Coordinates of C-alpha atoms in Angstrom, one line a residue:
X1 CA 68.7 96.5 -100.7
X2 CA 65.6 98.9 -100.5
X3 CA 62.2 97.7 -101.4
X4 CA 61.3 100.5 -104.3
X5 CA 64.5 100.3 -105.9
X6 CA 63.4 96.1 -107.1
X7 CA 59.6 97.1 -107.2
X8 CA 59.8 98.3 -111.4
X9 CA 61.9 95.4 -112.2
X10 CA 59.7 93.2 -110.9
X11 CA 56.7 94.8 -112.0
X12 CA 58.3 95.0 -115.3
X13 CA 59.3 91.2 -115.7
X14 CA 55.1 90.7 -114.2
X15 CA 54.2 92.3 -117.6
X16 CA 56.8 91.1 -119.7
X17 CA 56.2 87.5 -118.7
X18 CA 52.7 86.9 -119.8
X19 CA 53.0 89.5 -122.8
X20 CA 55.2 87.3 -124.5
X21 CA 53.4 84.2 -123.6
X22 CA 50.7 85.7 -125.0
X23 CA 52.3 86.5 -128.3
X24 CA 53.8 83.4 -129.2
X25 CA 50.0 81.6 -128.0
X26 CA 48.1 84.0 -130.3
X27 CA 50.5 85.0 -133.4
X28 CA 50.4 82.2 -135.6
X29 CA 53.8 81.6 -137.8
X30 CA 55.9 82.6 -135.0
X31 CA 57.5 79.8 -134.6
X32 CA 61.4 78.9 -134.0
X33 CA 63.5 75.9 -134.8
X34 CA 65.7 74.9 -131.5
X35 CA 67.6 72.1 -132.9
X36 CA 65.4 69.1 -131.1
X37 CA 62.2 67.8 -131.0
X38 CA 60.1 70.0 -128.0
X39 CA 56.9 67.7 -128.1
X40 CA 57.4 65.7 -124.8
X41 CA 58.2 69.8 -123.1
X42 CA 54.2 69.0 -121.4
X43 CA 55.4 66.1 -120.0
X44 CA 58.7 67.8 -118.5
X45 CA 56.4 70.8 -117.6
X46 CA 53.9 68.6 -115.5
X47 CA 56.8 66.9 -113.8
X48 CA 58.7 70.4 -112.6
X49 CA 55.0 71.7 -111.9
X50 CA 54.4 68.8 -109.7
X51 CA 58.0 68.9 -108.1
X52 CA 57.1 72.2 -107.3
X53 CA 54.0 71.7 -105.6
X54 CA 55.4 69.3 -103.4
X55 CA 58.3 71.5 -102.5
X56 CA 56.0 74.2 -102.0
X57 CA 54.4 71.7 -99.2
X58 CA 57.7 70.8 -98.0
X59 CA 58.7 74.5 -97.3
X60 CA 55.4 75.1 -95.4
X61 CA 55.7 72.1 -93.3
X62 CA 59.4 73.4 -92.6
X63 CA 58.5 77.0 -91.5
X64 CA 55.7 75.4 -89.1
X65 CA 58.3 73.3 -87.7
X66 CA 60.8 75.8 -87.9
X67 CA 63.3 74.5 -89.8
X68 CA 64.4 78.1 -91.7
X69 CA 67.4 76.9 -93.3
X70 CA 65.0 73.8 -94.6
X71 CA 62.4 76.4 -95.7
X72 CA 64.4 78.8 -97.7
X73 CA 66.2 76.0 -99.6
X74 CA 62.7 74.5 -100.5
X75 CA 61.7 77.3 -101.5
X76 CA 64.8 78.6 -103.7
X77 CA 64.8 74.8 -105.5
X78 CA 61.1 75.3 -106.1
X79 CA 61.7 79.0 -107.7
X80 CA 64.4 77.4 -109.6
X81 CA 62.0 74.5 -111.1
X82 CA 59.5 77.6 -112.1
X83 CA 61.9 79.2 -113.8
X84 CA 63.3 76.2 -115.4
X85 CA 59.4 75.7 -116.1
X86 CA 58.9 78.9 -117.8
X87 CA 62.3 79.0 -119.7
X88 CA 60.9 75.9 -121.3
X89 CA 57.1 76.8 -121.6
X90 CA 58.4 79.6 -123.4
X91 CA 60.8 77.6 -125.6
X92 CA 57.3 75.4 -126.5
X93 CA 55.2 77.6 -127.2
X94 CA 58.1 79.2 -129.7
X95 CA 58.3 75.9 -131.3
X96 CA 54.7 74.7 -130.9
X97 CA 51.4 75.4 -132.9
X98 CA 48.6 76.2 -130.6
X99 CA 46.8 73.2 -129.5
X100 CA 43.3 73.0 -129.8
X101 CA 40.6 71.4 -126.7
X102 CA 38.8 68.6 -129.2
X103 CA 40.8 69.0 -132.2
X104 CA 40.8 65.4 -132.9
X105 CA 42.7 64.7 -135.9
X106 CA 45.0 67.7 -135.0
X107 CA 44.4 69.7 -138.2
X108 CA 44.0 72.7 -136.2
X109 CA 40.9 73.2 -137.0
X110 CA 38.1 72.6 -134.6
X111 CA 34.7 71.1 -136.9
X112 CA 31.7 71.2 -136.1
X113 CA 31.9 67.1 -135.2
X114 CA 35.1 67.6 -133.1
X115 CA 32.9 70.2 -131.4
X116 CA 30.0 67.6 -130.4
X117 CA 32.2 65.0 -129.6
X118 CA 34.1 67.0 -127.2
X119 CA 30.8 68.1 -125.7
X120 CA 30.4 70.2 -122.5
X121 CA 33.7 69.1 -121.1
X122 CA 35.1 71.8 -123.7
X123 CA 33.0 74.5 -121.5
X124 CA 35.0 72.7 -118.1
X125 CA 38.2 72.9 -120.3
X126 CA 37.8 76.7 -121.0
X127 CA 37.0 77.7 -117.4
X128 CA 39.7 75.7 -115.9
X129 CA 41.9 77.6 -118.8
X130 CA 40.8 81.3 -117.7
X131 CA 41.1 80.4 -114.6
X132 CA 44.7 79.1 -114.6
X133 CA 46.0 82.2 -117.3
X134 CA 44.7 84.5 -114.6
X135 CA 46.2 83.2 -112.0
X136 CA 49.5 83.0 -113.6
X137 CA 49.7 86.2 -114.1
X138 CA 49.0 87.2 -110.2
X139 CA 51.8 84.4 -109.3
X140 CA 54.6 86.4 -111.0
X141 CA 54.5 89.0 -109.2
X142 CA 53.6 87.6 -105.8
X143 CA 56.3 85.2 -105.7
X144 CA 59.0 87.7 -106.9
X145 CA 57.5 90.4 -104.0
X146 CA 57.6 87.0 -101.5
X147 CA 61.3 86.4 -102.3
X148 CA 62.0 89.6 -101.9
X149 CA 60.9 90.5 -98.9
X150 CA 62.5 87.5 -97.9
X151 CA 65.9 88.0 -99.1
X152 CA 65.9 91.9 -97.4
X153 CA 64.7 89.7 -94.1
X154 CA 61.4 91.4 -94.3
X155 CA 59.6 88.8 -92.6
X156 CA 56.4 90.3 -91.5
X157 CA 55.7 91.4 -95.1
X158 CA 56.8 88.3 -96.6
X159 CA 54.5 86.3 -93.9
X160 CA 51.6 88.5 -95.1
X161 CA 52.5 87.5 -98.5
X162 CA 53.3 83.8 -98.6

């Protein structure tokens, strides 16, 4: 498997990935009907999220210990949970009006009241927000370069990476 011939897939789902995030976040009346109630989805997404994470530590504490066979399965359960995670992310957001930081009586509509009483914690809210949308978009594409200079046993490039 050569390295270029995966590199425009990959790039392609990096793109694709946050575009329609994006869309069904900012389009208003987009919005599907799956059959069943998606309101608890946060809760599910915080528990694969946190599953991940310690996986995540698990496959570094492997590879330091060098357990490789330990490592790659941590790491191909915790690539499974994100995708599970962003199958259903997806699958929210597509079912889901846009929540608002401080929206109170969730009207969607943020007053001027709503506003004060969410104070400056609205401006910690917002960073932590960028900051997190940014970074999920570099994540795609590193993890999907990672894997895959893992799978063609390239591991000095996917040591550089991970």
């Amino acid at each position: 498997m050569k390295e270029k011939n995966l590199t425009v897939p990959i790039l392609v789902v990096s793109i694709a990935i946050p575009l329609a995030v994006a869309f069904l976040i900012l389009v208003p009346g987009v919005k599907i009907n799956v059959g069943f109630n998606t309101r608890s989805l946060p809760l599910f997404h915080a528990i694969l999220n946190s599953s991940t994470g310690i996986l995540l530590l698990a496959s570094l504490y492997f590879i330091k210990n060098g357990r490789i066979k330990a490592h790659r399965a941590a790491n191909l359960t915790a690539v499974t949970l994100s995708t599970i995670f962003l199958v259903s992310y997806i699958v929210y957001h597509a079912t889901n009006p846009s929540v608002r930081y401080g929206d109170l009586d969730h009207d969607g509509i943020l007053s001027a009241s709503e506003k004060l009483q969410a104070g400056n914690l609205r401006y910690v809210y917002y960073f932590i927000l960028s900051s997190h949308i940014i970074l999920s978009g570099v994540i795609v594409p590193l993890v999907l370069f990672t894997l895959m200079r893992a799978f063609q046993e390239k591991f000095d490039k996917h040591r550089k990476l991970a």
